[in-house]
Coordinates of C-alpha atoms and ligand atoms in Angstrom, one line a residue:
Chain A
M2 CA -113.1 131.6 -98.2
A3 CA -111.4 132.1 -94.9
E4 CA -111.3 135.6 -93.4
P5 CA -108.0 137.0 -92.3
A6 CA -107.9 136.8 -88.5
E7 CA -108.7 140.3 -87.4
K8 CA -108.4 141.7 -83.9
I9 CA -111.5 140.8 -82.0
Q10 CA -113.2 143.6 -80.0
D11 CA -114.3 142.3 -76.7
V12 CA -114.9 144.1 -73.4
G13 CA -113.9 141.2 -71.3
L14 CA -110.6 140.8 -73.1
D15 CA -109.9 144.6 -73.4
D16 CA -110.9 145.6 -69.9
G17 CA -109.3 142.5 -68.4
A18 CA -106.0 143.1 -70.1
A19 CA -106.1 146.8 -69.1
R20 CA -106.2 145.8 -65.5
L21 CA -103.1 143.6 -65.6
T22 CA -99.7 144.3 -64.2
P23 CA -96.6 142.3 -65.1
E24 CA -96.1 141.3 -61.5
R25 CA -99.7 139.9 -61.3
I26 CA -99.3 138.0 -64.5
E27 CA -96.1 136.4 -63.4
R28 CA -97.5 135.5 -60.0
V29 CA -100.7 134.0 -61.3
I30 CA -99.0 132.0 -64.1
N31 CA -96.4 130.6 -61.8
G32 CA -99.1 129.8 -59.3
V33 CA -101.2 127.9 -61.7
L34 CA -98.2 126.1 -63.2
A35 CA -96.9 125.2 -59.8
A36 CA -100.3 123.8 -58.7
A37 CA -101.5 122.2 -62.0
G38 CA -98.5 121.9 -64.3
G39 CA -97.0 118.5 -63.4
A40 CA -95.3 115.7 -65.1
R41 CA -97.7 115.7 -68.0
L42 CA -97.1 119.3 -68.9
R43 CA -93.4 118.8 -68.7
S44 CA -93.5 115.7 -70.8
Y45 CA -95.8 117.1 -73.4
V46 CA -93.8 120.3 -74.0
E47 CA -90.4 118.5 -73.9
T48 CA -91.5 115.6 -76.1
C49 CA -93.1 117.5 -78.9
V50 CA -90.8 117.1 -81.9
H51 CA -92.4 120.0 -83.8
C52 CA -93.5 117.6 -86.6
G53 CA -96.7 119.4 -87.5
L54 CA -98.7 116.2 -87.9
C55 CA -101.4 117.5 -85.7
A56 CA -102.4 120.3 -88.0
E57 CA -104.7 118.3 -90.3
A58 CA -106.8 117.2 -87.3
C59 CA -107.9 120.7 -86.4
H60 CA -111.1 122.1 -87.9
W61 CA -109.9 125.6 -87.1
Y62 CA -106.8 125.0 -89.1
Q63 CA -108.9 123.5 -91.9
S64 CA -111.5 126.2 -92.0
F65 CA -108.9 129.0 -92.0
D66 CA -107.4 127.6 -95.2
K67 CA -104.6 125.8 -93.4
D68 CA -103.3 128.9 -91.7
P69 CA -100.5 127.4 -89.5
T70 CA -101.3 129.8 -86.7
F71 CA -104.4 127.7 -86.2
S72 CA -102.7 124.4 -86.0
P73 CA -102.8 122.8 -82.6
A74 CA -99.0 122.9 -82.1
G75 CA -99.1 126.4 -83.5
K76 CA -101.4 127.4 -80.8
V77 CA -99.2 125.8 -78.1
K78 CA -96.3 127.6 -79.7
Q79 CA -98.0 131.0 -79.3
T80 CA -99.0 130.4 -75.8
M81 CA -97.4 127.7 -73.6
W82 CA -94.0 127.7 -75.2
V83 CA -93.6 131.4 -74.7
I84 CA -94.9 131.3 -71.1
L85 CA -92.5 128.5 -70.2
N86 CA -89.6 130.1 -72.0
R87 CA -90.1 133.4 -70.2
K88 CA -91.1 131.8 -66.9
G89 CA -94.3 133.7 -66.8
K90 CA -92.9 137.1 -67.6
V91 CA -95.3 138.0 -70.4
S92 CA -97.2 141.2 -71.3
P93 CA -100.9 141.9 -70.8
E94 CA -101.2 142.0 -74.6
F95 CA -99.8 138.5 -74.7
I96 CA -102.4 137.3 -72.2
R97 CA -105.1 138.9 -74.1
R98 CA -104.0 137.0 -77.3
A99 CA -103.5 133.8 -75.3
S100 CA -107.1 134.0 -74.0
E101 CA -108.3 134.6 -77.5
I102 CA -106.5 131.5 -78.8
A103 CA -107.4 129.2 -76.0
S104 CA -111.0 130.2 -75.8
T105 CA -112.0 131.1 -79.3
E106 CA -109.7 129.3 -81.5
C107 CA -109.8 125.9 -79.8
N108 CA -112.8 124.0 -78.8
L109 CA -111.0 121.4 -76.7
C110 CA -112.4 118.7 -78.9
R111 CA -109.1 116.8 -78.6
R112 CA -109.2 115.5 -82.1
C113 CA -105.5 116.5 -82.4
V114 CA -104.7 114.1 -79.6
H115 CA -105.8 111.3 -81.9
F116 CA -103.3 112.6 -84.5
C117 CA -100.3 113.1 -82.3
P118 CA -97.8 110.2 -82.7
M119 CA -96.3 111.2 -79.3
G120 CA -99.6 111.0 -77.5
I121 CA -99.5 114.6 -76.5
D122 CA -102.7 116.1 -75.1
I123 CA -102.7 119.5 -76.6
A124 CA -106.1 120.4 -75.3
Y125 CA -104.8 119.9 -71.8
M126 CA -102.4 122.7 -72.4
M127 CA -105.1 124.9 -73.8
V128 CA -107.1 124.2 -70.6
L129 CA -104.2 125.4 -68.6
I130 CA -104.0 128.6 -70.7
R131 CA -107.7 129.1 -70.2
R132 CA -107.3 128.6 -66.5
I133 CA -104.4 131.2 -66.3
C134 CA -106.5 133.7 -68.3
H135 CA -109.5 133.1 -66.2
R136 CA -107.5 133.6 -63.0
L137 CA -106.2 136.9 -64.5
G138 CA -109.7 138.0 -65.4
V139 CA -109.0 138.1 -69.1
T140 CA -111.9 136.2 -70.5
F141 CA -114.4 136.6 -73.2
C142 CA -117.7 138.1 -72.4
H143 CA -119.1 138.2 -75.9
H144 CA -121.8 140.9 -75.7
E145 CA -122.5 141.8 -72.1
P146 CA -119.9 144.2 -70.8
D147 CA -120.5 143.5 -67.1
V148 CA -119.8 139.8 -67.1
G149 CA -116.1 140.5 -67.6
E150 CA -115.9 142.2 -64.2
G151 CA -114.5 140.6 -61.1
R152 CA -111.5 139.0 -59.5
Chain B
M118 CA -52.7 110.4 -82.7
H119 CA -52.6 107.8 -79.9
T120 CA -53.3 110.4 -77.3
I121 CA -56.2 112.1 -79.0
Y122 CA -57.7 108.8 -80.2
N123 CA -57.3 107.1 -76.8
F124 CA -58.9 110.1 -75.1
V125 CA -62.0 110.3 -77.3
R126 CA -62.4 106.6 -77.4
G127 CA -61.6 106.0 -73.8
P128 CA -62.6 108.5 -71.0
L129 CA -64.8 110.6 -73.3
A130 CA -66.7 107.6 -74.5
W131 CA -67.3 106.4 -70.9
L132 CA -68.5 109.9 -70.0
A133 CA -70.9 110.0 -73.0
F134 CA -72.4 106.6 -72.2
A135 CA -72.6 107.5 -68.5
V136 CA -74.4 110.8 -69.2
F137 CA -76.7 109.0 -71.6
V138 CA -77.7 106.2 -69.3
I139 CA -77.8 108.2 -66.0
G140 CA -79.4 111.2 -67.6
S141 CA -82.1 109.1 -69.2
L142 CA -82.8 107.3 -66.0
Y143 CA -82.9 110.6 -64.2
K144 CA -85.3 112.1 -66.7
V145 CA -87.7 109.2 -66.7
I146 CA -87.7 108.6 -63.0
S147 CA -88.1 112.2 -62.0
T148 CA -91.0 112.6 -64.4
L149 CA -92.7 109.5 -63.0
R150 CA -92.1 111.0 -59.5
V151 CA -93.6 114.3 -60.3
A152 CA -96.6 112.4 -61.8
R153 CA -97.0 110.5 -58.6
E154 CA -97.2 113.9 -56.7
K155 CA -99.1 116.1 -59.1
D156 CA -100.8 114.0 -61.8
I157 CA -102.1 111.2 -59.6
W158 CA -104.7 110.2 -62.1
V159 CA -101.9 109.2 -64.4
Y160 CA -101.3 106.1 -62.3
E161 CA -105.0 105.5 -61.7
Y162 CA -105.9 105.6 -65.4
T163 CA -102.9 103.7 -66.8
S164 CA -103.7 100.2 -67.7
L165 CA -101.1 97.8 -69.0
Y166 CA -103.3 96.4 -71.7
Y167 CA -104.2 99.8 -73.2
A168 CA -100.7 101.0 -72.7
I169 CA -99.3 98.2 -74.8
R170 CA -102.1 98.5 -77.3
S171 CA -101.4 102.1 -77.9
I172 CA -97.6 101.7 -78.1
V173 CA -97.9 98.9 -80.6
H174 CA -100.6 100.7 -82.5
W175 CA -98.3 103.7 -83.0
I176 CA -95.1 101.9 -83.6
V177 CA -96.4 99.7 -86.5
P178 CA -96.4 101.6 -89.8
F179 CA -99.9 102.2 -91.3
A180 CA -101.7 100.9 -88.2
N181 CA -103.1 104.3 -87.2
I182 CA -105.1 106.7 -89.3
N183 CA -102.6 109.5 -89.3
S184 CA -99.9 107.3 -90.7
R185 CA -102.2 106.1 -93.5
Q186 CA -103.0 109.7 -94.5
R187 CA -99.4 110.6 -95.2
P188 CA -97.8 107.5 -96.6
I189 CA -94.6 109.2 -97.7
F190 CA -93.8 110.6 -94.3
T191 CA -94.7 107.3 -92.7
I192 CA -92.3 105.4 -94.8
V193 CA -89.5 107.9 -94.4
T194 CA -89.9 108.1 -90.7
F195 CA -90.0 104.3 -90.1
V196 CA -87.1 103.7 -92.4
F197 CA -85.2 106.5 -90.7
H198 CA -85.7 105.3 -87.2
I199 CA -84.9 101.7 -88.0
C200 CA -81.6 102.6 -89.8
L201 CA -80.8 105.1 -87.0
L202 CA -80.8 102.4 -84.5
A203 CA -79.7 99.4 -86.6
V204 CA -76.6 101.0 -88.1
P205 CA -74.7 102.0 -84.9
I206 CA -75.8 98.9 -83.0
F207 CA -74.9 96.3 -85.7
L208 CA -72.0 98.1 -87.4
L209 CA -69.0 95.8 -87.7
A210 CA -66.6 98.5 -86.6
H211 CA -68.6 99.2 -83.5
V212 CA -69.0 95.5 -82.6
V213 CA -65.2 95.1 -83.1
L214 CA -64.7 97.8 -80.5
W215 CA -67.2 96.4 -78.1
D216 CA -65.5 93.0 -78.5
E217 CA -62.1 94.6 -77.9
S218 CA -63.2 96.4 -74.8
F219 CA -65.6 94.0 -73.2
S220 CA -65.2 90.7 -75.1
I221 CA -68.9 90.8 -76.1
S222 CA -70.0 90.6 -79.7
W223 CA -73.1 90.0 -81.8
W224 CA -74.4 89.8 -85.3
T225 CA -73.2 92.5 -87.6
L226 CA -74.5 94.1 -90.8
P227 CA -72.5 93.5 -94.0
E228 CA -70.2 96.5 -94.5
G229 CA -71.8 97.5 -97.8
T230 CA -75.3 97.4 -96.4
A231 CA -74.3 99.5 -93.4
D232 CA -72.8 102.0 -95.8
V233 CA -76.0 102.3 -97.8
L234 CA -78.1 102.5 -94.7
S235 CA -76.0 105.4 -93.4
L236 CA -76.7 107.2 -96.6
V237 CA -80.4 106.4 -96.2
V238 CA -80.3 108.1 -92.8
V239 CA -78.7 111.2 -94.3
A240 CA -81.4 111.2 -97.1
C241 CA -84.2 110.9 -94.6
C242 CA -82.7 113.8 -92.6
G243 CA -82.7 115.8 -95.9
Y244 CA -86.4 115.1 -96.2
F245 CA -87.1 116.3 -92.7
L246 CA -85.1 119.4 -93.4
W247 CA -87.1 120.0 -96.6
R248 CA -90.4 119.7 -94.7
R249 CA -89.3 122.2 -92.1
L250 CA -88.3 124.7 -94.8
T251 CA -91.2 124.4 -97.0
Q252 CA -94.4 123.1 -95.3
A253 CA -96.1 126.0 -93.7
E254 CA -97.5 124.0 -90.7
V255 CA -94.1 122.6 -89.9
K256 CA -92.2 125.8 -90.6
F257 CA -94.4 127.7 -88.2
V258 CA -93.6 125.4 -85.3
T259 CA -89.9 125.2 -86.2
T260 CA -87.3 126.8 -83.9
A261 CA -83.6 127.1 -84.3
S262 CA -83.2 124.2 -82.0
D263 CA -84.9 121.9 -84.4
Y264 CA -82.2 122.5 -87.0
A265 CA -79.5 122.0 -84.3
I266 CA -81.1 118.7 -83.3
L267 CA -81.2 117.5 -86.9
A268 CA -77.6 118.4 -87.3
V269 CA -76.6 116.5 -84.2
V270 CA -78.5 113.4 -85.5
V271 CA -77.0 113.4 -88.9
A272 CA -73.4 114.3 -87.9
P273 CA -72.3 110.8 -86.8
F274 CA -73.6 109.3 -90.1
V275 CA -71.9 111.8 -92.3
T276 CA -68.6 111.7 -90.5
G277 CA -68.7 107.9 -90.1
F278 CA -69.4 107.5 -93.8
L279 CA -66.4 109.8 -94.7
A280 CA -64.1 108.0 -92.3
Y281 CA -65.2 104.6 -93.5
H282 CA -64.3 105.5 -97.1
Q283 CA -61.0 107.0 -96.1
W284 CA -61.0 109.5 -99.0
L285 CA -59.2 112.3 -97.4
G286 CA -58.2 113.1 -93.8
Y287 CA -59.3 109.7 -92.5
K288 CA -58.1 110.3 -88.9
F289 CA -59.6 113.7 -88.8
W290 CA -63.1 112.4 -89.8
L291 CA -62.7 109.4 -87.5
V292 CA -62.0 111.6 -84.4
L293 CA -64.8 114.0 -85.5
H294 CA -67.1 111.0 -85.9
I295 CA -66.5 109.7 -82.4
L296 CA -67.0 113.2 -81.0
A297 CA -70.3 113.5 -83.0
G298 CA -71.5 110.1 -81.8
E299 CA -70.8 111.0 -78.2
L300 CA -72.6 114.4 -78.6
W301 CA -75.5 112.4 -80.0
L302 CA -75.7 110.2 -76.9
V303 CA -75.3 113.1 -74.5
C304 CA -78.1 115.0 -76.3
I305 CA -80.7 112.2 -76.0
P306 CA -81.8 112.9 -72.4
F307 CA -81.5 116.6 -72.6
T308 CA -83.1 117.6 -75.8
R309 CA -86.3 116.7 -77.7
L310 CA -84.4 113.6 -78.8
R311 CA -85.7 112.3 -75.5
H312 CA -89.0 111.5 -77.3
M313 CA -87.2 108.2 -77.7
L314 CA -87.7 107.7 -73.9
F315 CA -91.0 109.5 -73.5
F316 CA -92.8 108.2 -76.5
P317 CA -93.7 105.0 -74.7
L318 CA -94.6 106.8 -71.5
N319 CA -96.9 109.4 -73.2
R320 CA -98.6 106.7 -75.3
A321 CA -99.1 104.5 -72.2
Y322 CA -100.9 107.2 -70.5
I323 CA -102.9 108.6 -73.4
G324 CA -103.7 105.2 -74.7
S325 CA -105.1 104.2 -71.4
E326 CA -107.1 107.3 -71.2
F327 CA -108.6 106.5 -74.6
G328 CA -109.2 102.9 -73.8
A329 CA -109.9 102.6 -70.1
V330 CA -111.5 105.9 -69.4
R331 CA -113.1 107.4 -72.4
H332 CA -113.7 104.0 -74.1
V333 CA -112.8 105.2 -77.5
R334 CA -110.5 103.9 -80.2
D335 CA -106.8 104.7 -80.3
Y336 CA -106.8 106.2 -83.7
Chain C
M241 CA -35.9 108.3 -122.0
K242 CA -33.8 107.0 -119.2
R243 CA -36.8 107.5 -116.9
L244 CA -39.0 105.6 -119.2
R245 CA -36.7 102.7 -119.3
T246 CA -36.3 102.6 -115.6
G247 CA -40.1 102.8 -115.3
L248 CA -40.5 99.9 -117.7
F249 CA -37.9 97.9 -115.9
L250 CA -39.6 98.5 -112.6
G251 CA -43.0 97.7 -114.0
V252 CA -41.8 94.4 -115.6
T253 CA -40.0 93.5 -112.4
A254 CA -43.1 94.2 -110.3
V255 CA -45.3 92.1 -112.6
A256 CA -42.8 89.3 -112.6
W257 CA -42.6 89.6 -108.8
V258 CA -46.4 89.3 -108.4
V259 CA -46.6 86.4 -110.8
V260 CA -43.8 84.5 -109.3
S261 CA -44.6 85.2 -105.7
S262 CA -48.3 84.3 -106.1
S263 CA -47.5 81.1 -108.0
I264 CA -45.3 79.8 -105.2
P265 CA -47.5 78.6 -102.4
A266 CA -44.9 78.4 -99.7
Y267 CA -43.5 81.9 -99.2
S268 CA -41.2 83.1 -96.5
Q269 CA -41.7 86.0 -94.1
E270 CA -39.6 88.4 -96.2
D271 CA -42.4 88.4 -98.8
I272 CA -45.2 89.3 -96.4
T273 CA -46.4 92.9 -96.9
S274 CA -50.0 92.3 -95.9
L275 CA -52.1 89.7 -94.1
K276 CA -55.0 87.9 -95.6
D277 CA -56.2 84.6 -94.2
E278 CA -58.5 82.4 -96.4
A279 CA -60.3 81.4 -93.2
F280 CA -62.1 84.8 -93.4
G281 CA -63.5 83.9 -96.8
K282 CA -63.9 87.0 -98.9
G283 CA -63.4 89.2 -96.0
Q284 CA -65.1 92.5 -95.1
R285 CA -62.0 94.7 -94.9
P286 CA -59.0 95.2 -97.2
P287 CA -56.1 93.0 -96.0
A288 CA -54.1 94.4 -93.1
V289 CA -50.7 96.0 -93.9
F290 CA -47.9 94.2 -92.4
V291 CA -44.4 94.3 -93.9
H292 CA -43.1 91.4 -91.8
E293 CA -39.4 92.1 -91.8
A294 CA -39.5 95.9 -91.8
H295 CA -42.1 95.9 -89.1
N296 CA -40.2 93.7 -86.7
E297 CA -37.0 95.6 -87.4
K298 CA -38.6 99.0 -86.8
A299 CA -40.5 97.8 -83.8
E300 CA -37.4 96.1 -82.5
I301 CA -39.0 92.8 -81.9
E302 CA -36.4 90.1 -81.6
D303 CA -38.4 87.1 -80.4
C304 CA -40.4 85.4 -83.0
N305 CA -42.6 83.9 -80.4
V306 CA -44.1 87.2 -79.3
C307 CA -46.3 86.5 -82.3
H308 CA -45.6 82.9 -83.3
H309 CA -46.2 81.6 -79.8
V310 CA -46.7 78.2 -78.3
Y311 CA -48.8 77.9 -75.3
R312 CA -48.6 75.1 -72.8
N313 CA -50.7 75.0 -69.6
G314 CA -51.9 78.5 -70.5
K315 CA -48.4 79.9 -70.6
N316 CA -46.4 81.2 -73.5
V317 CA -43.4 78.8 -73.7
E318 CA -40.3 81.0 -74.0
D319 CA -38.0 79.0 -76.2
E320 CA -40.5 77.6 -78.6
S321 CA -42.1 79.2 -81.5
S322 CA -44.7 78.3 -84.1
E323 CA -43.7 80.2 -87.3
D324 CA -44.3 77.1 -89.2
S325 CA -48.0 77.3 -88.5
R326 CA -50.5 80.0 -89.4
C327 CA -52.5 81.8 -86.8
S328 CA -55.6 80.2 -88.2
D329 CA -54.2 76.7 -87.6
C330 CA -54.8 77.2 -83.9
H331 CA -57.2 80.2 -83.7
N332 CA -60.4 79.2 -85.5
M333 CA -63.2 81.4 -86.6
K334 CA -65.5 80.5 -83.7
K335 CA -65.3 81.1 -80.0
G336 CA -63.8 78.2 -78.1
Y337 CA -60.3 76.9 -78.5
P338 CA -58.1 78.6 -77.6
T339 CA -60.1 81.5 -76.1
R340 CA -60.6 83.9 -78.9
P341 CA -61.7 83.7 -82.5
L342 CA -59.3 84.5 -85.3
M343 CA -60.1 88.1 -85.9
K344 CA -59.9 88.9 -82.2
A345 CA -56.6 87.0 -82.0
Y346 CA -55.1 89.3 -84.6
H347 CA -56.6 92.4 -83.2
D348 CA -55.6 91.6 -79.7
L349 CA -52.0 90.8 -80.7
C350 CA -51.4 93.7 -83.1
K351 CA -53.4 96.4 -81.5
G352 CA -52.6 95.3 -78.0
C353 CA -49.0 95.8 -78.5
H354 CA -49.4 99.1 -80.4
K355 CA -51.6 100.5 -77.6
A356 CA -49.2 99.3 -74.9
K357 CA -46.2 100.8 -76.8
K358 CA -48.1 103.9 -77.9
A359 CA -46.7 103.4 -81.4
G360 CA -48.1 101.8 -84.5
P361 CA -51.6 101.9 -86.0
I362 CA -54.7 101.5 -83.8
T363 CA -57.6 102.7 -86.0
C364 CA -59.3 100.5 -88.6
G365 CA -58.3 102.5 -91.6
E366 CA -54.6 102.6 -90.7
C367 CA -54.4 98.8 -90.7
H368 CA -57.0 98.1 -93.4
P369 CA -56.3 100.9 -95.9
R370 CA -58.7 101.1 -98.9
K371 CA -55.9 102.3 -101.1
G372 CA -54.1 99.0 -100.6
A373 CA -51.1 98.2 -98.6
S374 CA -48.8 100.8 -100.2
G375 CA -51.1 103.8 -99.4
A376 CA -51.0 103.0 -95.8
H377 CA -47.4 103.8 -95.3
E378 CA -47.9 107.3 -96.5
A379 CA -50.9 107.7 -94.3
E380 CA -48.8 106.3 -91.5
G381 CA -46.5 109.2 -91.6
E382 CA -49.2 111.6 -90.4
H383 CA -49.3 110.8 -86.7
Ligands
HEM575 C1 -69.6 106.6 -79.1 C2 -68.6 106.4 -79.7 C3 -68.5 105.9 -81.1 C4 -67.3 105.3 -81.6 C5 -66.1 105.1 -80.7 C6 -67.5 105.0 -83.0 C7 -66.5 104.4 -83.8 C8 -66.7 104.2 -85.1 C9 -65.7 103.6 -85.9 C10 -64.3 103.2 -85.5 C11 -66.1 103.5 -87.2 C12 -65.4 102.9 -88.5 C13 -64.7 103.9 -89.2 C14 -63.8 103.2 -90.2 O1 -64.3 102.3 -90.9 O2 -62.6 103.4 -90.2 C15 -67.5 104.0 -87.2 C16 -68.3 104.1 -88.3 C17 -69.6 104.6 -88.2 N1 -70.3 104.9 -87.1 FE1 -69.5 105.1 -85.2 N2 -68.8 105.4 -83.4 C18 -69.4 105.9 -82.3 C19 -70.7 106.4 -82.2 C20 -71.6 106.4 -83.3 C21 -73.0 106.8 -83.2 C22 -73.7 107.3 -81.9 C23 -73.5 106.6 -84.5 C24 -74.9 106.8 -85.0 C25 -75.8 107.4 -84.4 C26 -72.5 106.1 -85.3 C27 -72.6 105.8 -86.6 C28 -71.6 105.3 -87.5 C29 -71.7 105.2 -88.9 C30 -73.0 105.5 -89.7 C31 -70.5 104.7 -89.4 C32 -70.1 104.5 -90.9 C33 -70.8 103.3 -91.5 C34 -70.4 103.2 -92.9 O3 -70.6 104.2 -93.7 O4 -69.9 102.2 -93.3 N3 -71.3 105.9 -84.6 N4 -67.8 104.4 -85.9

C-alpha cells in the first residue's frame, strides 16, 4: 500500500528555504529562465493540452496508487506552471516543495516523454526546476547536515 | 439584418482569418527564432527522417503504444479531430460562401452527413468534459481555461447545427454561429489550441532526439 | 360552422390547385412560388422561395431581362429577354459555359441584387426555408 505523502524532514531543504528571501527567489528564477528557458520551455508549457495521458508512464504515480499529484503533468503543474504564472514571485515554502518534487519525486527517467502525444519533454522541465532550486541552495542533503551549506 | 450579417460575414471574418493566419505565423516563426538563439541543439539534432517518422507515428491511430493502451480515448480523439477539420472545410454552406466571395469551390460533404458529423464533434467534446470531471489524473491538471477552450471549440458546432435546422431564431443562431466560428479561429494561435501548430514542431524535435541522438524507438 | 365550411372550401381548392397545377407541365410565371430545377437532381436544400409576381412587384423590377437575360458579346442585350427558357437551359451544372454553374448563377443573380439593394434575403435559411415556402414569409418579416 502506498503511504500518504508526508512532509519530509531534511536539513538541506529546511535550512536552504529558511535562508531565502522573495527578492532572491525572483532574481534567481528569472535569471535561470532567461538563460536556459528558451523555445522548448515555451513550446512545452504552451502546447500541453492537460490531457493526463502521461500519468500511466510514471512509476511514482503507479507506486503511489495513482495519486495524481505524482503524475508527470501534475508535477509540472505544481512547479513550472506556478513559476511562470507568477513570473518567479513564489514563496520559500514553494521552492522547498518544488525541490522535493523535482529531486525526490522524479527520477528524470523520461518515460513520460514516450507517452506524451505532443512530444513534450517533461523531464527537461524538472531539470530546470532542479537547477533553480540548486541555485537557491534548497537541495536535499539526505543525512549529512553540512552538505546543504553554501551559495 | 443586412447590416449585422454583412458585418460579421464581411470585415469581422476578414479580421478573424487575418488574426488566425498572421498570429499562427508569428507564433511559429518567433518560436523557431528563439530556438535558434537559445536552444541551438534543436537545429543540430533535428533530422528530417526522424521528424517525419515521429509525426506519422503519432498521427496514425494505434501506431504508438500509448494509443493502444487506451483504445476508447484513441478512437474518440481521432474521430473528433477528423470531424473537427472536415466539417467546416467541406461543409456545403461554407463552400457556397467561398464560391460567392472568391469563386473557388471544392468537393462538399452531403448535408445529412455533415449534420451527423457535427453531432459527433459535440459528443466527443462531451466525452472530453466527462474525463476532465471524473478522471483524477485529468482533473488534477485541469484549469478553468480548459473548460473555456472546450466551450470555444464546441460552440460553432452547436450554433451551426441549430442554425442549419432553423428550429427557432434562425438568424440569431446564424449570427452567433459566425461569431463563434471567428472566435474559434482567433483562439487558435493564442491558446492551447495552438497544439495544432506545435504538435508537428514538438514531435519533429523529440522524434529526432529519440532516433538520431539516443537511438531509441519512438514509442 | 361557417368557419368549417370556409376551411373545407379552402382545403378543397388548395388540393385542386396542387393537382391541377402539377399536372399541367407548362405553367406561367404567376404560378411560381418557389424554384426547383430538376437539373439539381434531388437537391440538397429545400426549394428556394420565390413568388414570381409578388416579388417583382414588391421589388419594383420592371424589366424581365434583369433575370431573363440574353447575352451577346458578353453584354446583356437590353431589348431582348429569355423568359421562354429556363436558367438551366443556358447555365449548366458544370463550370464552363457561360461562366458559372447553375447554382452560382442563381445565387449571384438573387443574392447579388439583394446585397446591392440591402433588401431581400441573403442567408441560406431565408431562401431555403425548412418549413417550406409559406413559412419563409413569416420569417421574412423579422428583419
Ligand atoms: C468564419 C466564419 C464562418 C461563417 C461565415 C460560417 C457560416 C456558416 C453558415 C452560413 C452555415 C449554414 C447555416 C445554414 O444552414 O443556414 C454554417 C453551418 C455550420 N458551420 Fe459555419 N461558419 C463559419 C465558421 C465555422 C467554423 C470555424 C466552424 C467549425 C469549427 C463551423 C462549423 C459549422 C457547422 C458544424 C455548421 C452546421 C452543419 C450542420 O449541422 O449541417 N463554422 N456555417
